[in-house]
XYZ file of C-alpha atoms in Angstrom:
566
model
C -171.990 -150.850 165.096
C -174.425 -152.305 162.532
C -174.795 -150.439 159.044
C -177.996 -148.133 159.621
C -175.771 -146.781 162.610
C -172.765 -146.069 160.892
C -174.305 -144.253 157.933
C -176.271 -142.211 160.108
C -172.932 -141.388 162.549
C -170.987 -140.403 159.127
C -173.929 -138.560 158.009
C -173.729 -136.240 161.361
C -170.044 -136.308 161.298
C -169.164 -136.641 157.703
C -169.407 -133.298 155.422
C -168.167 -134.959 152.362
C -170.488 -138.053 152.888
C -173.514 -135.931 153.192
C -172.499 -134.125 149.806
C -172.004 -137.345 147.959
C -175.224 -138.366 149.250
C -177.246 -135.336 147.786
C -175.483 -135.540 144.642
C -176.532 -139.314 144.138
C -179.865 -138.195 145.098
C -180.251 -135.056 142.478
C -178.580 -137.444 139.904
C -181.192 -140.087 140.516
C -184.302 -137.460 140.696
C -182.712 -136.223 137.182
C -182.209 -139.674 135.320
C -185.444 -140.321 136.448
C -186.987 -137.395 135.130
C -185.507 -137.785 131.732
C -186.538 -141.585 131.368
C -190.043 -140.103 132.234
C -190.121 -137.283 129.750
C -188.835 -139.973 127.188
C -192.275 -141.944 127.393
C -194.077 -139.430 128.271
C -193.160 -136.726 125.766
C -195.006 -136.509 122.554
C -193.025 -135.000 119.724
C -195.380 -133.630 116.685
C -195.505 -134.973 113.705
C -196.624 -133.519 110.768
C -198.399 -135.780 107.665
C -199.285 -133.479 105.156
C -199.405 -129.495 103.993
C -202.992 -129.175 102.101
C -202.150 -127.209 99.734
C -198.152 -127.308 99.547
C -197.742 -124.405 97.287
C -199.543 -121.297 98.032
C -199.858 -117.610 98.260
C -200.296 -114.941 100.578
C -204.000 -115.372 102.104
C -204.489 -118.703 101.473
C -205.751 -121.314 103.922
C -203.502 -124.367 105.196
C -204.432 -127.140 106.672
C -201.748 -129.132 108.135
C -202.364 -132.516 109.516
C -200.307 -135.027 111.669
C -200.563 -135.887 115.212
C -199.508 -134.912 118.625
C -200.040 -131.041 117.790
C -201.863 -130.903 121.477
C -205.845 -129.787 121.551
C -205.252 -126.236 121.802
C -202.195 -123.970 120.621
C -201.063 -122.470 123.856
C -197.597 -121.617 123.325
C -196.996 -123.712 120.381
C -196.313 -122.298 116.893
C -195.685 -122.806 113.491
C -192.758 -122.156 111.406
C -192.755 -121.167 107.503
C -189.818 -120.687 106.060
C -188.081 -119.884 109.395
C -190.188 -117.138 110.246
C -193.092 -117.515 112.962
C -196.486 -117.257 112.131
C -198.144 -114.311 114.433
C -201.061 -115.513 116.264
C -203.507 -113.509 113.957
C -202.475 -116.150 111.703
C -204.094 -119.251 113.210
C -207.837 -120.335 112.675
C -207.660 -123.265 114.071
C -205.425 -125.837 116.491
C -206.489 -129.388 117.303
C -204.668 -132.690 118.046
C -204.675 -133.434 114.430
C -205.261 -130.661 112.461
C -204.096 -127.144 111.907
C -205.615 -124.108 110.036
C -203.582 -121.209 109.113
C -204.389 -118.639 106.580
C -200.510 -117.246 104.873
C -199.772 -114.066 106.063
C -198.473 -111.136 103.306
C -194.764 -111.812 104.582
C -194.637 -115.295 103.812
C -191.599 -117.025 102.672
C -191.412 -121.039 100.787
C -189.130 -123.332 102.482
C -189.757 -125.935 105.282
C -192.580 -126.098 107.677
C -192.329 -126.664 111.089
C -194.694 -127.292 114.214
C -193.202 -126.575 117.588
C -195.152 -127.718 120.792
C -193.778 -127.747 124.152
C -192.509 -131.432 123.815
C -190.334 -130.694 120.573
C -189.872 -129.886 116.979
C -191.756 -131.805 114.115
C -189.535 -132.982 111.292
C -190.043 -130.496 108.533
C -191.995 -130.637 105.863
C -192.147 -128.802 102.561
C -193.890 -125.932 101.300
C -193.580 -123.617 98.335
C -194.441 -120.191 97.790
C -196.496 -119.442 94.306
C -195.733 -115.413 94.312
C -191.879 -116.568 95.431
C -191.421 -119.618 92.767
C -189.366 -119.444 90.077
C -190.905 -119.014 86.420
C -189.005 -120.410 83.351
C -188.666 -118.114 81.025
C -190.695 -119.241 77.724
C -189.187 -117.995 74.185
C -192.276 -118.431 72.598
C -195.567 -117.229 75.372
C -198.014 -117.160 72.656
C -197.879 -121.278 72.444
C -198.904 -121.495 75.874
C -201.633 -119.458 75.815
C -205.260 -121.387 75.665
C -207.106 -122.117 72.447
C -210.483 -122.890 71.542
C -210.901 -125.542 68.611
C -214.669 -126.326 68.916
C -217.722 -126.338 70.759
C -220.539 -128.770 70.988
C -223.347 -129.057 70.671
C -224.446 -126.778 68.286
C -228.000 -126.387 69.448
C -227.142 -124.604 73.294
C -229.451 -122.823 75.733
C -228.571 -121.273 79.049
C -227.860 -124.617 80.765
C -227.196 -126.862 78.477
C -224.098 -129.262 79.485
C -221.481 -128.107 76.168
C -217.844 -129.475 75.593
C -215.184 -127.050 74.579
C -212.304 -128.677 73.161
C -208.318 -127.330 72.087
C -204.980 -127.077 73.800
C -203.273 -125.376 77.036
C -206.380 -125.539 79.294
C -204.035 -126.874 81.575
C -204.805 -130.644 83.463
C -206.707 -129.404 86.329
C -208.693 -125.858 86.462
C -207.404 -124.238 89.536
C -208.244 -120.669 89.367
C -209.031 -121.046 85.144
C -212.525 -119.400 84.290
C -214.614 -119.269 81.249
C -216.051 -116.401 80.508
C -219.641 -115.903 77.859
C -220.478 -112.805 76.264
C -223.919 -111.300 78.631
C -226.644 -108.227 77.102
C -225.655 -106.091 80.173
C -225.933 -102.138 79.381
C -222.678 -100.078 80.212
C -222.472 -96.743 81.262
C -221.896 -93.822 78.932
C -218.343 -92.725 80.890
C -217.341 -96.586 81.004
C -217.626 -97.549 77.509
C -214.285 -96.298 76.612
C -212.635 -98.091 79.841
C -211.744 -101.505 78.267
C -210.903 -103.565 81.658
C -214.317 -102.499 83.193
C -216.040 -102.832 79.779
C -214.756 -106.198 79.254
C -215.516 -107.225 82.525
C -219.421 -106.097 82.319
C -219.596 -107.445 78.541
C -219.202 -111.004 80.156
C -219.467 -113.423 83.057
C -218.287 -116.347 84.245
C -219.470 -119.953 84.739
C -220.727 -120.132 88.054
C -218.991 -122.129 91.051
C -222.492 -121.593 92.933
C -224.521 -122.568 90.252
C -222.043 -125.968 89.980
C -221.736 -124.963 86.137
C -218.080 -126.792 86.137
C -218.016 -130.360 85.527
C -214.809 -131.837 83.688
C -211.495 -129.837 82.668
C -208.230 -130.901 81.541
C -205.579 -129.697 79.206
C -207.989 -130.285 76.229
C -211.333 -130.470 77.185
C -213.942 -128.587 79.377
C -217.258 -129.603 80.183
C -219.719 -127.124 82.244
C -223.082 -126.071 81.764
C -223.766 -122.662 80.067
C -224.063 -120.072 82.866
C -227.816 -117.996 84.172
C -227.400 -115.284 81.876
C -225.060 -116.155 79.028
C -226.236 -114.803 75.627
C -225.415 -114.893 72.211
C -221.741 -113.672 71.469
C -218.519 -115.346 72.095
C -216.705 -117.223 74.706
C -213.254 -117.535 75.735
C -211.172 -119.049 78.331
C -208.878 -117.813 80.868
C -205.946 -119.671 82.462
C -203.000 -118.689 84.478
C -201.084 -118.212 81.178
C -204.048 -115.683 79.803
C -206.780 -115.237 77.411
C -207.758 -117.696 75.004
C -209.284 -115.751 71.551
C -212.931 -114.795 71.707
C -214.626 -117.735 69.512
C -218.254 -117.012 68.456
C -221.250 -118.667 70.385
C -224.740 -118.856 69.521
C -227.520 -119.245 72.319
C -231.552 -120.493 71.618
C -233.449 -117.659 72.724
C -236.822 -118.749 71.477
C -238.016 -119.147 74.674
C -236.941 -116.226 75.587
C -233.994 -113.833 76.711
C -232.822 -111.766 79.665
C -231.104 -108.725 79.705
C -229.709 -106.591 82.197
C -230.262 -102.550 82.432
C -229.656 -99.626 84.156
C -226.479 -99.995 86.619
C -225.773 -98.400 89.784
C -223.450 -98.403 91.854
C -224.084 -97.991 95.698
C -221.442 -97.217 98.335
C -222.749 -99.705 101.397
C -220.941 -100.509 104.989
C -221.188 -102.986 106.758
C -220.076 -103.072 110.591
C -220.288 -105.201 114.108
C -218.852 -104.204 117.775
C -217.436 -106.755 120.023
C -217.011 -105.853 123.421
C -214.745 -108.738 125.265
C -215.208 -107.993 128.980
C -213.553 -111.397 130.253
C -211.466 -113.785 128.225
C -208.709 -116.160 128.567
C -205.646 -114.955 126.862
C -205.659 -118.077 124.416
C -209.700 -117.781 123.671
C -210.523 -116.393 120.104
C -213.972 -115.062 118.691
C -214.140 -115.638 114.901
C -216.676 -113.413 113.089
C -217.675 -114.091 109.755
C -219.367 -111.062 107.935
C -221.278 -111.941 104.887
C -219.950 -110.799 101.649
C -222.217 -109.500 98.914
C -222.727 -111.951 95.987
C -221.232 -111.836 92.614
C -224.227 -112.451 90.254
C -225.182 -111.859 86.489
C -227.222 -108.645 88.257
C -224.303 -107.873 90.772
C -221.372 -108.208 88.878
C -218.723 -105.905 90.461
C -218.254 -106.195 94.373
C -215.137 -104.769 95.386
C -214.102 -104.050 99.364
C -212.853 -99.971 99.289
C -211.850 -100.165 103.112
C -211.895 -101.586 106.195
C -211.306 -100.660 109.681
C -209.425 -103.729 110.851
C -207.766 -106.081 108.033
C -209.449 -109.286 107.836
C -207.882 -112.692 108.778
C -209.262 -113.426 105.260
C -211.568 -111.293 102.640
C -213.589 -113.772 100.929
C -214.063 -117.432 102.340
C -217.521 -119.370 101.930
C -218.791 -115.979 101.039
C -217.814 -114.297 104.439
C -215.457 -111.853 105.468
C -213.347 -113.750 108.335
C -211.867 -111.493 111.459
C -210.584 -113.038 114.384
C -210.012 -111.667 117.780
C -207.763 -113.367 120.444
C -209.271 -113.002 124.221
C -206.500 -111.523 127.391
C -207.529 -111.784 131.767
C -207.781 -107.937 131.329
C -210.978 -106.520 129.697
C -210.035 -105.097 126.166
C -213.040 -102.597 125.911
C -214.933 -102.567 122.192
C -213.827 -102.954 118.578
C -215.891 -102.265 115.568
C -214.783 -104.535 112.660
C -216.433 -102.001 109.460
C -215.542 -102.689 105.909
C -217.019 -100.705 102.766
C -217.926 -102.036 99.566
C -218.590 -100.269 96.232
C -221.275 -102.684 94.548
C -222.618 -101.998 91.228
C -226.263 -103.531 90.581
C -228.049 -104.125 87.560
C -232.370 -103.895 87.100
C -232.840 -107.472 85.272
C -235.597 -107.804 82.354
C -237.003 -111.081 81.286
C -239.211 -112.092 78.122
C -240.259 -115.604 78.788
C -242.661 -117.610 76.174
C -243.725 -120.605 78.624
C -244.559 -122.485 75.445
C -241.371 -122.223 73.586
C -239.305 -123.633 76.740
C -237.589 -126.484 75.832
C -238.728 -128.886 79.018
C -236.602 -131.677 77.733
C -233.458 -129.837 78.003
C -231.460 -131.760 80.934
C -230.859 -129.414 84.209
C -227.872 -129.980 86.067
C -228.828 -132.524 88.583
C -226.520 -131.318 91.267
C -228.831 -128.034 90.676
C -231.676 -129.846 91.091
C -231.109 -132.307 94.236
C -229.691 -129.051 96.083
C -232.311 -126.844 94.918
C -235.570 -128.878 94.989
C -234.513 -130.354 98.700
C -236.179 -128.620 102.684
C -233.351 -126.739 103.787
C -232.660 -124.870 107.355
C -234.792 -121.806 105.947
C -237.118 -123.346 103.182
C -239.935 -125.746 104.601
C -240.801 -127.916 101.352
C -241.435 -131.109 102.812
C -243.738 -129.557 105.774
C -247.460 -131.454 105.105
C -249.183 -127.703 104.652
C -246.951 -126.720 101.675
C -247.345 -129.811 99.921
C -251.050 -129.675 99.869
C -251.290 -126.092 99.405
C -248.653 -126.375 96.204
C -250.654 -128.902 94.533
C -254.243 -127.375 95.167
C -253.234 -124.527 93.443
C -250.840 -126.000 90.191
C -253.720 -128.553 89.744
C -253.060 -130.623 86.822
C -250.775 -127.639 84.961
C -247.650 -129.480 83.635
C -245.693 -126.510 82.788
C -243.069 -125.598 85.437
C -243.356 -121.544 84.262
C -246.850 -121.583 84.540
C -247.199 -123.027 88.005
C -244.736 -120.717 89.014
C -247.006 -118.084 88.046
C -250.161 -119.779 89.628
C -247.804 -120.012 92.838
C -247.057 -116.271 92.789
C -250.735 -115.145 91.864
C -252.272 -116.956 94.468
C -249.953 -115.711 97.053
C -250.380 -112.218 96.146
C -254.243 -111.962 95.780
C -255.029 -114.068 99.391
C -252.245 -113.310 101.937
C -251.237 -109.675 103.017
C -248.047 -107.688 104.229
C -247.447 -107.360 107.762
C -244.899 -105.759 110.212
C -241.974 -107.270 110.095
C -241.464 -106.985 113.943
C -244.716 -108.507 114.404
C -243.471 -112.385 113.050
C -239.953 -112.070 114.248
C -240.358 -115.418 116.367
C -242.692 -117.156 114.272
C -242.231 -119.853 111.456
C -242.963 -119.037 107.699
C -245.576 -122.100 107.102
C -248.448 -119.837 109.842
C -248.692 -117.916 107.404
C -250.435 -120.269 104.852
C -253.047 -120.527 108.106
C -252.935 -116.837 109.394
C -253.153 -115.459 105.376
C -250.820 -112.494 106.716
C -246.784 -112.553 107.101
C -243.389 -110.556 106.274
C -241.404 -110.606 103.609
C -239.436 -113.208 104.782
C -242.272 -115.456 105.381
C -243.128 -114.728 101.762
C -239.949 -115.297 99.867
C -239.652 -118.583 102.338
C -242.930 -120.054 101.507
C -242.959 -119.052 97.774
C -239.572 -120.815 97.262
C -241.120 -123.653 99.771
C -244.390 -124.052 97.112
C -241.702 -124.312 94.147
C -239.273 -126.789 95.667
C -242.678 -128.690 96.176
C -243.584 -128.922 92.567
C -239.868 -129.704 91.817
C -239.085 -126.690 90.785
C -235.299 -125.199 91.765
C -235.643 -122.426 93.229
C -233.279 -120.555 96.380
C -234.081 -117.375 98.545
C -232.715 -114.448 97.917
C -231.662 -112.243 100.960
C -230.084 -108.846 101.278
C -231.112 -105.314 101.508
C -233.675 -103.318 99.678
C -232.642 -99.339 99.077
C -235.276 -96.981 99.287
C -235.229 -93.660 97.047
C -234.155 -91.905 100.210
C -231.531 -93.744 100.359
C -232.568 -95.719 103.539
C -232.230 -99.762 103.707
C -233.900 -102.265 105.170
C -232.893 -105.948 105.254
C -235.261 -107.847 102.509
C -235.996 -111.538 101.091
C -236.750 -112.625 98.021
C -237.178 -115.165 95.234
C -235.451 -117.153 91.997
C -236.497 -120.286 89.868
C -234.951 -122.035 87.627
C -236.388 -122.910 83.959
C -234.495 -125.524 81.761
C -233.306 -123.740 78.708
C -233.630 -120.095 80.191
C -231.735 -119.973 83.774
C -233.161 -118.037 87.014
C -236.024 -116.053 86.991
C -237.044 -113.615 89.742
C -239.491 -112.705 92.020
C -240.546 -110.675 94.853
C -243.546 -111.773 95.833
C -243.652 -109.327 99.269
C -243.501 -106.466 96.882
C -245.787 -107.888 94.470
C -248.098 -108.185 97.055
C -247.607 -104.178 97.855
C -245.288 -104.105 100.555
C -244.358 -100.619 101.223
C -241.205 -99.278 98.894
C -239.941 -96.153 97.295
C -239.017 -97.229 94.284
C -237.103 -95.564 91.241
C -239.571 -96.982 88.688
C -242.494 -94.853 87.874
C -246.163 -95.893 86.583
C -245.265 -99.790 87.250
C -247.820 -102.477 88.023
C -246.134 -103.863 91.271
C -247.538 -107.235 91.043
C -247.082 -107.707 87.966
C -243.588 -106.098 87.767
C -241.715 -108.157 90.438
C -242.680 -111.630 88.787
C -239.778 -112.104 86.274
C -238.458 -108.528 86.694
C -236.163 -107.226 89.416
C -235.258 -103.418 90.222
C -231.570 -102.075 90.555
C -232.404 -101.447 94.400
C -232.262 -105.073 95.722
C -228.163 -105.783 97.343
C -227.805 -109.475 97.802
C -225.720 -110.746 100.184
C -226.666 -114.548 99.907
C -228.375 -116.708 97.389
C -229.820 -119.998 99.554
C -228.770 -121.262 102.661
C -225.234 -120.872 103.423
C -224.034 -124.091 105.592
C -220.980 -122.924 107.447
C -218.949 -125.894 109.347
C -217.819 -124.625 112.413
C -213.729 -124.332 113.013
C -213.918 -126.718 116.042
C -216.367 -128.894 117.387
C -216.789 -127.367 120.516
C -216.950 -123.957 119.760
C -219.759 -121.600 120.745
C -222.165 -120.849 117.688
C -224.486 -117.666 117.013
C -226.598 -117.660 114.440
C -228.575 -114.501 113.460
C -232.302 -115.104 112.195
C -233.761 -113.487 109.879
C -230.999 -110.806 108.743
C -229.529 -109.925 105.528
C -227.707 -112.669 105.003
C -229.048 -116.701 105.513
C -226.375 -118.277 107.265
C -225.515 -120.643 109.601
C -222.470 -119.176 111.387
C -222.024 -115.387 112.103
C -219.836 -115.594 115.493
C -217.776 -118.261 116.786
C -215.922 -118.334 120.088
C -213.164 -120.965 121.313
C -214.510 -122.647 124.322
C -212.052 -120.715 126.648
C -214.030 -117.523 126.045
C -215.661 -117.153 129.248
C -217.814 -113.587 128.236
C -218.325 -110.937 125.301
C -221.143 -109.597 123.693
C -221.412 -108.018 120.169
C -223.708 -106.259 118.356
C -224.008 -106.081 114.470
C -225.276 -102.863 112.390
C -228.117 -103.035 109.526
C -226.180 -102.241 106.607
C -225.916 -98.782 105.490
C -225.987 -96.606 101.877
C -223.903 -94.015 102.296
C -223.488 -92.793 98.614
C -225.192 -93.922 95.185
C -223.804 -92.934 92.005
């Protein structure tokens, strides 16, 4: 009997030969499966935590490798805890956005896929850390030694030098005194009264330049007056130290506050989705500005994934097989405004005053809404300055000539259309206006952004609106509204006024903004679906975003309403 004979008679005859024979054979299948999950498995590895001490709301990214391209039923550790899935803003291969969740706890970080744990890495919490306990807090607090130079207009790059500024400026401000009018029933309410008796150098306006523990450089913020200046750090308030602001040329001054109640509101209605797709809105937030200085969210209906990022309001949905009918995402915002007033003496601007070039490359550049480099605008902008030299004067032979030859028209009549026809067709919306006025500036190399937002009538009924600001060395932004100026329909509060010549250099308390320039909003992901909303209250890139596994939603997003003034 040869071999293959007898194994296959003892496998017929043989119980305990046919067992050992499966067992050898489940053995193998399993010693094979393990040396295959060894080369095949990729354990994540995590690189760094960006930042690695934080607080509750902040973004982290966390990069490494091997995190997979999409989340799935991986997770993230903090602390020991999990991070809920409301918590994620983004997942790829390499990098990982969370924003910290109120419940957070410091300790070490881990990232779980389905092929393993990541070696931990640390994080700390800042609202958790320890704080040494200082005998003497009053030496740690900021101080201002001196200022220079002594000659200083709004925008003029100064140095403030002392102690405790602290070697890197974080979340430390600087704050100069501002001729804003304050209420009769909020003059004796010192937080709100020191708040509107100041501002703040300007992120947007790229006022900071330099800071360390004792020295600050920045340019003097739009709107800064004569008074004093102090700086604020994590340890407190530095004392007030006198400051003294040029206003030959002339001054601006802020009157007249009101504060309006406004919400703002979209419905998504997710009729199909994968469970792990997400839709990312990003509501614009209104602007902080010299004229707009308090903006504070009341109330929401769903709490936002984060409140203020890139100046949006981030929520996030996350997609199921099984339709999940409509949410509205509304928040409410109590947003006091401010009528500007400017005295400008074109001839007593100091032109060689240096304007921060960052300003200036941004802000004299075509953009996604602001045609300055189309062929029509150039010519157009230099028939009309001719051979005028000063920048506030062709600003106002810019404005004059737009308001005397081209006329209002209904704004659903140019929805589709591009700003520059109206240079050939004479007749346009008030976004074509604002567009092409800031368009004829940039092209005399002029800084100068659109303004967009809403515009309250006295009935208390808004409309989304566009408008304009330039930028003078040695004064700061200057408004305009040229579609008003060139007698759009509005109920305004002001009585007896000369429209046209009102809205050059002047600005009511009825104009909201929501964004100053185009807003350039990097996606989360690179192949994320994109919708961008023309011609709304806010100019922005990004409004929705949705991961490619959402297979169908639609959404709709409310005008902005007023429901109270006071």
């Amino acid at each position: 009997m040869n071999s293959t004979k007898s194994t296959s008679y003892l496998f017929r005859k043989s119980p305990l030969f046919r067992s050992l024979l499966w067992f050898s054979l489940v053995v193998i299948f399993a010693l094979f499966s393990i040396l295959f999950n060894f080369h095949v498995k990729k354990i994540p590895e995590i690189y760094s935590i960006n930042p690695p001490v934080g607080a509750p709301g902040d973004l982290i990214i966390i990069t490494g490798k091997d995190f997979g391209s999409i989340r799935d039923t991986s997770y993230i550790e903090f602390g020991g805890s999990k991070l809920t899935s409301s918590s994620y803003l983004s997942w790829t291969e390499t990098e990982i956005k969370v924003v910290l969740p109120a419940n957070i706890k410091d300790g070490l970080v881990v990232v779980e896929t389905k092929d393993g744990r990541s070696k931990p890495a640390f994080f700390a919490n800042t609202t958790a850390a320890p704080v040494a306990v200082n005998q003497n807090l009053q030496s740690n607090l900021p101080l201002i030694t001196s200022i220079t130079p002594d000659k200083i207009y709004p925008g003029t790059l100064i140095s403030i030098k002392g102690v405790n500024f602290g070697n890197s400026r974080e979340r430390s401000k600087v704050f100069f005194s501002t001729d804003r009018e304050i209420k009769e029933e909020e003059k004796n309410t010192n937080p709100v009264n020191d708040e509107l008796n100041f501002i703040e150098a300007s992120e947007d306006d790229y006022n900071y330049v330099y800071w360390n523990d004792s020295e600050i450089k920045l340019y003097v913020p739009d709107g800064a007056s004569s008074g004093f200046v102090y700086v604020e750090t994590q340890k407190g308030k530095s004392t007030k130290r006198k400051f003294f602001i040029d206003s030959k040329a002339g001054k601006k001054s802020f009157i007249s506050p009101r504060t309006f109640l406004v919400q703002t509101s979209v419905d998504i209605d997710e009729t199909n989705g994968d469970k792990d797709s997400d839709i990312i809105l990003r509501s614009p937030r209104p602007f902080i500005t010299p004229s707009q200085p308090l903006v504070q969210m009341t109330e929401y209906s769903q709490e936002p994934v984060i409140s203020d990022f890139q100046h949006t309001i981030i929520h996030q949905t996350t997609g199921a097989k099984s339709p999940l009918g409509k949410r509205t995402f509304q928040q409410s915002f109590a947003i006091t405004v401010y009528e500007t007033r400017t005295q400008i003496t074109a001839a007593k601007l100091n032109l060689s005053e240096p304007i921060n070039e960052t300003l200036i490359n941004l802000y004299t550049k075509a953009d996604a809404c602001v045609p300055s480099d189309n062929e029509d605008v150039i010519a157009l902008a230099k028939k009309v300055i001719g051979k005028e030299k000063n920048p506030y004067n062709q600003a106002v032979l810019l404005y004059n000539y737009m308001i005397q030859n081209y006329s209002i028209a209904n704004n659903k009549k140019r929805s589709d259309k591009s700003p520059v026809e109206l240079i050939k067709s004479k007749n346009g919306d008030a976004y074509d206006f604002a567009m092409i006025y800031t368009a004829l500036l940039r092209a005399c190399g002029i800084p100068a952004i659109p303004d967009s937002g809403l515009i309250v009538n006295s009935d208390m009924k808004t409309q989304n609106h566009w408008w304009s600001e330039f930028y003078l060395a040695s004064f700061g932004w200057v408004p305009v509204d040229p579609a008003l100026g060139a007698g759009m329909p509005f109920q305004s509060w002001q009585k007896d006024i000369e429209a046209s010549q009102f809205y050059f250099g002047n600005m009511d308390g009825q104009h909201i903004i929501f964004s100053r320039g185009w807003n350039e909003i990097k996606p989360s992901a690179p192949n994320n679906k994109i919708v961008h909303r023309q011609k709304s209250y806010a100019l922005q890139s990004i409004w929705e975003e949705a991961s490619g596994k959402t297979i169908k939603y639609s959404s709709y997003w409310s005008n902005p309403l007023v429901v109270g003034i006071y």
